[in-house]
């Protein structure tokens, strides 16, 4: 078997994009409807992912072309805002355990109209599952992005025995295979994860559909300009002021 190549990954990525965009259209539409309804009720998007799934939260919260009423929850918030020592960020316990979720919830202090969008390729780690449980316990709509194949093949780490998808109102499958990597190696095993690409695709599709719904209802979508173009800061600051105290923009 030949070693992986850049061209091989491009081919695998194209196939995954086609597969996900073709199979998840209904779920994208449902997710966009939940978000558009939340925005109309003065809610914001609360986005969260750990590990490489934090990249998905960054697609939704705080980037050019995205929605201003969006907040990125991050594990490091327990240090930046929660007073925990920086040492707690070492290792995987914050992600795999459930204890940090309660503090993240307290620090986020969601508005009743907020909608949660949580991403986890495996969908079984304790923190993200516990945050999902808290969101649903408190009456919030919940959108989940996960790998259907991977989450079905691993044991949940949450004490309930439930997976992230079990709490969701809408589940979007990122199409990643078990283990995420897509290219076989000559010596065995696989390389090159795909879930970040397909999750970003789903995130941007959702944003496009939300904007379409807002405009069709006669509204003006609150969308970021790049901070690195003339007038970008002024435009963004004016929109962010509407959500003062509800959205964080950390490094």
XYZ file of N, CA and C in Angstrom:
753
model
N 0.859 -1.196 0.000
C 0.000 0.000 0.000
C 0.893 1.243 0.000
N 0.626 2.218 -0.899
C 1.453 3.428 -0.934
C 1.216 4.307 0.284
N 2.197 5.152 0.587
C 2.060 6.093 1.698
C 1.064 7.193 1.334
N 0.465 7.839 2.345
C -0.499 8.911 2.071
C 0.157 10.075 1.338
N -0.646 10.762 0.539
C -0.158 11.946 -0.168
C -1.139 13.094 0.022
N -0.679 14.298 -0.291
C -1.556 15.468 -0.232
C -2.756 15.291 -1.157
N -2.507 14.736 -2.328
C -3.600 14.525 -3.286
C -4.623 13.535 -2.735
N -4.152 12.516 -2.025
C -5.068 11.555 -1.416
C -5.990 12.246 -0.413
N -5.405 13.153 0.374
C -6.247 13.834 1.362
C -7.249 14.756 0.699
N -6.852 15.446 -0.345
C -7.802 16.301 -1.068
C -8.976 15.466 -1.578
N -8.680 14.296 -2.134
C -9.740 13.422 -2.633
C -10.655 12.965 -1.498
N -10.058 12.595 -0.358
C -10.860 12.156 0.784
C -11.704 13.303 1.324
N -11.132 14.506 1.369
C -11.870 15.664 1.869
C -13.038 16.007 0.951
N -12.813 15.958 -0.351
C -13.895 16.240 -1.295
C -15.033 15.233 -1.132
N -14.664 13.979 -0.980
C -15.692 12.950 -0.807
C -16.472 13.167 0.484
N -15.766 13.522 1.548
C -16.439 13.755 2.828
C -17.351 14.968 2.761
N -16.895 16.028 2.126
C -17.719 17.234 1.979
C -18.984 16.922 1.190
N -18.838 16.184 0.096
C -20.010 15.824 -0.702
C -20.974 14.954 0.093
N -20.422 14.020 0.851
C -21.253 13.096 1.628
C -22.013 13.833 2.732
N -21.307 14.688 3.457
C -21.938 15.401 4.568
C -22.939 16.432 4.069
N -22.569 17.195 3.055
C -23.491 18.214 2.556
C -24.730 17.577 1.941
N -24.580 16.379 1.381
C -25.732 15.696 0.794
C -26.646 15.036 1.801
N -26.082 14.630 2.944
C -26.878 13.865 3.911
C -27.426 14.692 5.063
N -26.867 15.877 5.298
C -27.213 16.634 6.506
C -28.042 17.887 6.227
N -28.576 18.032 5.028
C -29.302 19.260 4.678
C -30.501 19.503 5.591
N -31.255 18.470 5.889
C -32.434 18.641 6.756
C -32.012 19.054 8.168
N -30.939 18.456 8.672
C -30.472 18.795 10.019
C -29.915 20.216 10.059
N -29.233 20.638 8.997
C -28.740 22.021 8.915
C -29.916 22.987 8.972
N -30.968 22.685 8.230
C -32.141 23.561 8.217
C -32.796 23.635 9.589
N -32.894 22.503 10.273
C -33.499 22.494 11.608
C -32.646 23.267 12.607
N -31.326 23.108 12.521
C -30.430 23.840 13.405
C -30.548 25.344 13.161
N -30.586 25.743 11.899
C -30.697 27.161 11.568
C -32.013 27.743 12.075
N -33.059 26.968 12.016
C -34.356 27.438 12.511
C -34.310 27.685 14.018
N -33.679 26.773 14.757
C -33.553 26.959 16.205
C -32.747 28.208 16.532
N -31.670 28.435 15.788
C -30.832 29.596 16.054
C -31.555 30.885 15.668
N -32.206 30.897 14.518
C -32.934 32.093 14.105
C -34.041 32.437 15.104
N -34.714 31.422 15.623
C -35.753 31.657 16.636
C -35.139 32.226 17.915
N -33.960 31.715 18.292
C -33.290 32.216 19.493
C -32.897 33.680 19.318
N -32.345 34.030 18.167
C -31.944 35.414 17.929
C -33.155 36.342 17.960
N -34.265 35.892 17.401
C -35.473 36.707 17.390
C -35.994 36.952 18.803
N -35.678 36.054 19.725
C -36.119 36.181 21.119
C -35.050 36.820 22.003
N -34.055 37.458 21.375
C -32.943 38.104 22.078
C -31.997 37.089 22.710
N -31.956 35.885 22.170
C -30.985 34.899 22.611
C -29.698 35.014 21.818
N -28.691 34.304 22.265
C -27.430 34.202 21.539
C -27.071 32.729 21.381
N -26.061 32.473 20.564
C -25.541 31.128 20.371
C -24.430 30.886 21.386
N -24.569 29.832 22.181
C -23.529 29.408 23.114
C -22.822 28.196 22.501
N -21.589 28.395 22.041
C -20.864 27.352 21.321
C -19.746 26.782 22.180
N -19.592 25.456 22.126
C -18.578 24.803 22.958
C -18.063 23.557 22.276
N -16.757 23.391 22.366
C -16.113 22.159 21.952
C -14.781 22.060 22.660
N -14.336 20.862 22.954
C -13.040 20.670 23.599
C -12.089 19.982 22.632
N -10.793 20.037 22.955
C -9.817 19.446 22.036
C -9.916 20.113 20.674
N -9.766 19.321 19.610
C -9.841 19.927 18.279
C -11.250 20.402 17.940
N -12.246 19.970 18.694
C -13.608 20.445 18.441
C -13.813 21.896 18.865
N -12.843 22.468 19.598
C -12.938 23.902 19.873
C -12.903 24.702 18.574
N -12.268 24.144 17.542
C -12.228 24.832 16.249
C -13.635 25.056 15.710
N -14.546 24.137 15.995
C -15.928 24.318 15.552
C -16.578 25.487 16.275
N -16.345 25.596 17.592
C -16.892 26.729 18.334
C -16.343 28.042 17.799
N -15.093 28.036 17.354
C -14.498 29.238 16.783
C -15.102 29.583 15.433
N -15.623 28.591 14.716
C -16.334 28.874 13.472
C -17.612 29.655 13.744
N -18.249 29.384 14.869
C -19.551 29.983 15.161
C -19.454 31.298 15.911
N -18.412 31.503 16.669
C -18.372 32.640 17.599
C -17.136 33.495 17.379
N -17.351 34.727 16.907
C -16.299 35.718 16.897
C -15.447 35.809 15.659
N -15.912 35.267 14.516
C -15.089 35.381 13.318
C -15.800 36.176 12.232
N -15.008 36.730 11.322
C -15.559 37.528 10.223
C -16.563 36.715 9.428
N -17.701 37.344 9.115
C -18.757 36.669 8.379
C -19.686 35.868 9.247
N -19.410 35.823 10.548
C -20.234 35.054 11.479
C -21.166 35.937 12.276
N -21.943 35.309 13.131
C -22.962 36.003 13.917
C -22.354 36.664 15.148
N -22.663 37.937 15.339
C -22.181 38.651 16.518
C -22.782 38.085 17.805
N -24.094 37.789 17.854
C -24.671 37.254 19.093
C -24.285 35.793 19.309
N -23.013 35.594 19.625
C -22.468 34.243 19.798
C -21.381 34.299 20.838
N -21.307 33.273 21.647
C -20.319 33.213 22.723
C -19.598 31.878 22.661
N -18.260 31.924 22.717
C -17.468 30.691 22.728
C -17.120 30.347 24.161
N -17.635 29.233 24.629
C -17.277 28.684 25.937
C -16.023 27.836 25.736
N -15.048 27.966 26.628
C -13.806 27.207 26.505
C -13.410 26.648 27.864
N -12.752 25.504 27.864
C -12.310 24.912 29.123
C -11.425 25.864 29.921
N -10.604 26.665 29.238
C -9.721 27.581 29.961
C -10.488 28.683 30.681
N -11.782 28.825 30.429
C -12.588 29.803 31.171
C -12.543 29.539 32.674
N -12.365 28.268 33.054
C -12.341 27.974 34.494
C -11.133 28.604 35.165
N -10.075 28.883 34.373
C -8.898 29.573 34.881
C -9.033 31.080 34.688
N -9.411 31.501 33.471
C -9.473 32.932 33.156
C -10.527 33.666 33.984
N -11.660 33.013 34.224
C -12.772 33.673 34.895
C -13.232 32.974 36.169
N -12.837 31.713 36.342
C -13.350 30.935 37.464
C -12.413 30.773 38.636
N -11.204 31.322 38.540
C -10.289 31.280 39.671
C -9.568 29.972 39.890
N -9.713 29.014 39.005
C -8.984 27.758 39.170
C -7.514 27.952 38.812
N -6.619 27.202 39.434
C -5.195 27.331 39.099
C -4.917 26.842 37.685
N -3.934 27.438 37.063
C -3.630 27.100 35.677
C -3.260 25.630 35.521
N -2.795 25.004 36.588
C -2.382 23.601 36.511
C -3.530 22.668 36.141
N -4.774 23.100 36.370
C -5.891 22.208 36.052
C -6.016 21.981 34.550
N -5.343 22.830 33.742
C -5.405 22.668 32.295
C -4.480 21.565 31.798
N -3.613 21.063 32.673
C -2.734 19.957 32.289
C -3.539 18.665 32.165
N -3.238 17.893 31.158
C -3.870 16.585 31.021
C -5.284 16.666 30.468
N -6.007 15.567 30.614
C -7.314 15.430 29.970
C -8.486 15.404 30.943
N -8.231 15.587 32.241
C -9.298 15.401 33.221
C -10.425 16.420 33.054
N -10.093 17.676 32.754
C -11.142 18.677 32.569
C -12.100 18.270 31.463
N -11.555 17.700 30.395
C -12.373 17.290 29.256
C -13.139 16.003 29.545
N -12.477 15.056 30.181
C -13.097 13.739 30.354
C -13.997 13.646 31.574
N -13.725 14.463 32.588
C -14.556 14.453 33.783
C -15.765 15.372 33.636
N -16.619 15.357 34.643
C -17.845 16.158 34.605
C -17.773 17.406 35.470
N -16.796 17.495 36.361
C -16.796 18.524 37.394
C -16.735 19.939 36.821
N -15.969 20.140 35.748
C -15.782 21.488 35.208
C -17.046 22.046 34.562
N -17.971 21.187 34.164
C -19.157 21.660 33.439
C -20.014 22.585 34.293
N -20.152 22.284 35.576
C -20.978 23.131 36.450
C -20.392 24.531 36.571
N -19.061 24.637 36.668
C -18.434 25.946 36.747
C -18.571 26.677 35.415
N -18.389 25.977 34.305
C -18.570 26.614 33.002
C -19.993 27.146 32.853
N -20.954 26.386 33.329
C -22.356 26.828 33.271
C -22.547 28.105 34.086
N -22.000 28.114 35.275
C -22.130 29.279 36.145
C -21.473 30.506 35.516
N -20.295 30.320 34.920
C -19.580 31.433 34.311
C -20.280 31.936 33.055
N -20.932 31.049 32.348
C -21.629 31.437 31.116
C -22.910 32.200 31.427
N -23.613 31.804 32.476
C -24.857 32.462 32.901
C -25.789 32.701 31.718
N -26.228 31.648 31.047
C -27.000 31.839 29.818
C -28.345 32.516 30.035
N -28.730 33.320 29.069
C -30.060 33.922 29.002
C -31.055 32.809 28.682
N -32.294 32.896 29.175
C -33.263 31.821 28.908
C -33.493 31.533 27.425
N -33.280 32.526 26.549
C -33.534 32.322 25.122
C -32.323 31.796 24.361
N -31.181 31.601 25.031
C -29.973 31.166 24.335
C -30.116 29.749 23.802
N -29.430 29.496 22.696
C -29.380 28.169 22.102
C -27.951 27.651 22.214
N -27.798 26.376 22.554
C -26.475 25.780 22.709
C -26.127 24.943 21.475
N -24.864 25.087 21.042
C -24.332 24.283 19.940
C -23.040 23.652 20.436
N -23.058 22.350 20.633
C -21.931 21.628 21.223
C -21.355 20.643 20.214
N -20.027 20.615 20.142
C -19.355 19.727 19.196
C -18.409 18.791 19.914
N -18.462 17.533 19.543
C -17.505 16.541 20.033
C -17.497 15.388 19.056
N -16.332 15.084 18.495
C -16.267 14.001 17.519
C -16.693 12.673 18.140
N -16.183 12.380 19.337
C -16.546 11.127 19.996
C -17.892 11.224 20.696
N -18.212 12.402 21.202
C -19.502 12.613 21.855
C -19.677 11.870 23.166
N -18.574 11.525 23.835
C -18.709 10.726 25.056
C -17.979 11.302 26.264
N -17.168 12.340 26.084
C -16.418 12.863 27.222
C -17.327 13.553 28.228
N -16.970 13.425 29.497
C -17.857 13.838 30.570
C -18.239 15.300 30.552
N -17.293 16.203 30.278
C -17.574 17.629 30.369
C -18.629 18.056 29.365
N -18.457 17.696 28.100
C -19.398 18.156 27.080
C -20.769 17.508 27.257
N -20.798 16.253 27.704
C -22.082 15.597 27.946
C -22.793 16.234 29.133
N -22.051 16.561 30.181
C -22.664 17.205 31.342
C -23.167 18.609 30.996
N -22.436 19.330 30.162
C -22.909 20.650 29.739
C -24.186 20.515 28.925
N -24.263 19.483 28.109
C -25.498 19.221 27.365
C -26.646 18.926 28.318
N -26.376 18.135 29.340
C -27.425 17.815 30.312
C -27.925 19.081 31.006
N -27.009 19.951 31.379
C -27.404 21.194 32.042
C -28.219 22.082 31.111
N -27.820 22.135 29.850
C -28.568 22.951 28.884
C -30.001 22.464 28.754
N -30.188 21.178 28.629
C -31.549 20.646 28.469
C -32.334 20.725 29.772
N -31.675 20.504 30.891
C -32.345 20.606 32.193
C -32.890 22.013 32.415
N -32.216 22.995 31.821
C -32.625 24.388 31.977
C -33.431 24.908 30.791
N -33.882 24.024 29.935
C -34.838 24.387 28.896
C -34.279 25.002 27.640
N -32.988 24.827 27.369
C -32.390 25.432 26.181
C -32.420 24.471 24.993
N -32.667 24.981 23.785
C -32.488 24.143 22.599
C -31.022 23.732 22.477
N -30.802 22.521 21.983
C -29.440 21.992 21.899
C -29.194 21.371 20.531
N -28.154 21.877 19.869
C -27.693 21.358 18.586
C -26.343 20.689 18.824
N -26.167 19.498 18.286
C -24.950 18.714 18.505
C -24.309 18.360 17.168
N -22.986 18.487 17.097
C -22.204 18.013 15.955
C -21.274 16.922 16.460
N -21.379 15.744 15.867
C -20.597 14.601 16.330
C -20.389 13.639 15.172
N -19.579 12.625 15.379
C -19.422 11.551 14.396
C -20.324 10.393 14.788
N -21.301 10.098 13.963
C -22.220 9.002 14.270
C -21.473 7.680 14.385
N -20.500 7.463 13.513
C -19.762 6.204 13.531
C -18.874 6.095 14.762
N -18.174 7.175 15.077
C -17.248 7.102 16.212
C -18.004 6.981 17.531
N -19.029 7.813 17.732
C -19.713 7.806 19.026
C -20.410 6.472 19.288
N -20.826 5.796 18.226
C -21.462 4.493 18.401
C -20.462 3.410 18.785
N -19.174 3.689 18.549
C -18.168 2.655 18.771
C -17.368 2.792 20.043
N -17.691 3.787 20.892
C -16.943 3.975 22.132
C -17.904 4.086 23.310
N -17.389 3.790 24.497
C -18.198 3.779 25.707
C -18.270 5.182 26.315
N -19.444 5.637 26.718
C -19.560 6.965 27.334
C -18.751 7.069 28.626
N -18.202 8.255 28.876
C -17.468 8.524 30.110
C -18.333 9.253 31.132
N -19.516 9.689 30.721
C -20.430 10.354 31.650
C -21.085 9.300 32.534
N -21.241 9.576 33.829
C -21.799 8.557 34.737
C -23.210 8.104 34.373
N -23.934 8.899 33.611
C -25.281 8.504 33.190
C -25.271 7.393 32.157
N -24.117 7.193 31.510
C -24.050 6.239 30.413
C -24.584 6.792 29.109
N -24.898 8.091 29.082
C -25.453 8.714 27.877
C -24.358 9.389 27.066
N -24.637 9.549 25.784
C -23.756 10.261 24.866
C -24.310 11.660 24.601
N -23.472 12.496 24.026
C -23.874 13.864 23.699
C -25.143 13.880 22.852
N -25.208 13.004 21.878
C -26.349 12.996 20.962
C -27.662 12.695 21.678
N -27.592 12.022 22.824
C -28.811 11.622 23.527
C -29.574 12.806 24.099
N -28.921 13.955 24.248
C -29.574 15.140 24.796
C -30.043 16.111 23.713
N -29.672 15.872 22.477
C -29.815 16.884 21.430
C -31.230 16.987 20.877
N -31.589 18.226 20.497
C -32.784 18.455 19.683
C -32.475 18.215 18.205
N -31.251 18.532 17.810
C -30.791 18.302 16.440
C -29.390 17.712 16.509
N -29.166 16.618 15.790
C -27.847 15.991 15.712
C -27.348 16.075 14.278
N -26.166 16.659 14.097
C -25.517 16.714 12.787
C -24.325 15.771 12.795
N -24.282 14.873 11.817
C -23.200 13.901 11.697
C -22.092 14.506 10.839
N -20.895 14.640 11.415
C -19.787 15.216 10.650
C -19.166 14.237 9.654
N -19.648 13.007 9.632
C -19.210 12.043 8.635
C -17.834 11.464 8.857
N -17.192 11.772 9.979
C -15.852 11.241 10.229
C -15.927 9.758 10.576
N -14.941 8.981 10.139
C -14.930 7.557 10.480
C -14.492 7.342 11.916
N -14.620 6.139 12.399
C -14.114 5.782 13.721
C -12.629 6.108 13.782
N -12.229 6.913 14.770
C -10.828 7.312 14.876
C -10.482 8.569 14.115
N -11.408 9.073 13.297
C -11.290 10.370 12.600
C -10.372 10.346 11.387
N -9.252 9.653 11.454
C -8.270 9.686 10.370
C -8.770 8.906 9.154
N -8.412 9.383 7.946
C -9.012 8.833 6.722
C -8.036 8.163 5.765
N -6.719 8.366 5.930
C -5.777 7.831 4.948
C -4.970 6.672 5.525
N -5.067 5.476 4.919
C -4.265 4.342 5.399
C -2.776 4.574 5.142
N -1.959 4.117 6.090
C -0.506 4.226 5.959
C 0.077 2.880 5.549
N 1.211 2.953 4.891
C 1.841 1.735 4.385
C 2.166 0.755 5.497
N 2.551 1.287 6.664
C 2.923 0.413 7.770
C 1.773 0.055 8.689
N 0.564 0.414 8.304
C -0.605 0.145 9.132
C -1.094 1.400 9.825
N -2.347 1.393 10.205
C -2.948 2.559 10.834
C -3.402 3.598 9.817
N -3.952 4.671 10.307
C -4.470 5.735 9.437
C -3.983 7.093 9.918
N -3.981 8.060 9.010
C -3.536 9.420 9.303
C -4.517 10.425 8.714
N -4.384 11.674 9.153
C -5.104 12.812 8.584
C -6.582 12.821 8.957
N -6.877 13.529 10.065
C -8.251 13.650 10.532
C -9.099 14.523 9.617
N -10.380 14.217 9.546
C -11.287 14.908 8.625
C -12.361 15.708 9.348
N -12.586 15.464 10.637
C -13.764 16.023 11.299
C -13.732 17.543 11.406
N -12.548 18.146 11.486
C -12.494 19.611 11.575
C -13.010 20.255 10.296
N -12.692 19.642 9.154
C -13.144 20.189 7.872
C -14.649 20.054 7.728
N -15.184 18.894 8.037
C -16.627 18.701 7.853
C -17.434 19.455 8.898
N -16.896 19.597 10.113
C -17.594 20.382 11.129
C -17.640 21.850 10.726
N -16.523 22.367 10.198
C -16.516 23.755 9.723
C -17.519 23.944 8.591
N -17.599 22.975 7.708
C -18.603 23.026 6.634
C -20.007 23.148 7.211
N -20.335 22.288 8.173
C -21.663 22.322 8.784
C -21.906 23.651 9.483
N -20.893 24.164 10.190
C -21.053 25.428 10.894
C -21.354 26.574 9.952
N -20.621 26.657 8.851
C -20.843 27.745 7.916
C -22.155 27.576 7.144
N -22.558 26.350 6.887
C -23.872 26.129 6.282
C -24.982 26.623 7.206
N -24.848 26.326 8.472
C -25.853 26.779 9.446
C -25.920 28.300 9.472
N -24.758 28.955 9.522
C -24.738 30.412 9.551
C -25.418 30.985 8.313
N -25.125 30.436 7.149
C -25.756 30.922 5.916
C -27.273 30.791 5.984
N -27.744 29.669 6.502
C -29.190 29.456 6.593
C -29.839 30.369 7.629
N -29.138 30.661 8.718
C -29.664 31.607 9.707
C -29.808 32.992 9.075
N -28.776 33.428 8.368
C -28.815 34.746 7.734
C -29.950 34.825 6.726
N -30.131 33.764 5.961
C -31.232 33.756 4.988
C -32.568 33.914 5.688
N -32.766 33.223 6.788
C -34.040 33.319 7.511
C -34.266 34.726 8.083
N -33.207 35.302 8.647
C -33.342 36.657 9.200
C -33.704 37.646 8.104
N -33.042 37.561 6.961
C -33.319 38.493 5.867
C -34.707 38.278 5.278
N -35.128 37.033 5.154
C -36.463 36.765 4.618
C -37.562 37.280 5.539
N -37.244 37.404 6.825
C -38.203 37.958 7.783
C -38.083 39.475 7.922
N -37.295 40.090 7.036
C -37.176 41.543 7.029
C -36.156 42.109 7.980
N -35.335 41.259 8.587
C -34.336 41.726 9.539
C -32.983 41.985 8.899
N -32.094 42.568 9.687
C -30.708 42.792 9.263
C -29.818 41.878 10.098
N -29.205 40.887 9.496
C -28.401 39.940 10.266
C -27.223 40.636 10.945
N -27.023 40.379 12.249
C -25.886 40.961 12.968
C -24.618 40.162 12.694
N -23.910 40.547 11.633
C -22.779 39.769 11.137
C -21.491 40.570 11.262
N -20.435 39.896 11.695
C -19.132 40.524 11.834
C -18.511 40.876 10.482
N -17.866 42.041 10.426
C -16.891 42.336 9.396
C -15.522 41.920 9.915
N -14.588 41.732 9.000
C -13.212 41.503 9.429
C -12.717 42.723 10.187
N -12.056 42.490 11.305
C -11.471 43.590 12.075
C -10.292 44.214 11.339
N -9.838 43.559 10.295
C -8.663 44.028 9.567
C -9.009 44.673 8.236
N -10.219 45.260 8.144
C -10.587 46.095 7.016
C -11.060 47.441 7.571
N -10.956 48.503 6.773
C -11.403 49.815 7.266
C -12.852 49.783 7.731
N -13.100 50.315 8.907
C -14.452 50.362 9.455
C -14.886 49.103 10.168
N -14.054 48.071 10.136
C -14.440 46.804 10.753
C -14.636 46.906 12.251
N -13.695 47.523 12.937
C -13.801 47.645 14.392
C -15.039 48.439 14.790
N -15.294 49.534 14.098
C -16.440 50.374 14.436
C -17.750 49.617 14.239
N -17.857 48.919 13.131
C -19.055 48.115 12.851
C -19.252 47.047 13.918
N -18.179 46.328 14.226
C -18.274 45.215 15.170
C -18.543 45.689 16.588
N -17.878 46.762 16.989
C -18.075 47.266 18.347
C -19.513 47.716 18.578
N -20.106 48.342 17.567
C -21.490 48.797 17.706
C -22.436 47.623 17.875
N -22.204 46.536 17.142
C -23.068 45.363 17.271
C -22.817 44.630 18.586
N -21.554 44.514 18.972
C -21.239 43.819 20.225
C -21.842 44.527 21.431
N -21.980 45.841 21.346
C -22.528 46.605 22.480
C -23.950 46.172 22.821
N -24.667 45.637 21.840
C -26.040 45.168 22.087
C -26.052 43.953 23.025
N -24.935 43.254 23.078
C -24.870 42.008 23.852
C -23.825 42.118 24.958
N -23.626 43.324 25.453
C -22.603 43.560 26.477
C -22.840 42.667 27.690
N -21.761 42.037 28.158
C -21.837 41.153 29.306
C -22.289 39.747 28.988
N -22.661 39.494 27.731
C -23.164 38.160 27.353
C -22.249 37.410 26.417
N -21.330 38.114 25.759
C -20.407 37.462 24.846
C -18.975 37.800 25.248
N -18.097 36.807 25.168
C -16.676 37.004 25.483
C -15.861 36.866 24.218
N -14.832 37.692 24.121
C -13.905 37.594 23.001
C -12.498 37.548 23.576
N -12.045 36.357 23.913
C -10.712 36.184 24.486
C -9.736 35.713 23.417
N -8.458 35.826 23.710
C -7.412 35.395 22.781
C -7.498 33.894 22.568
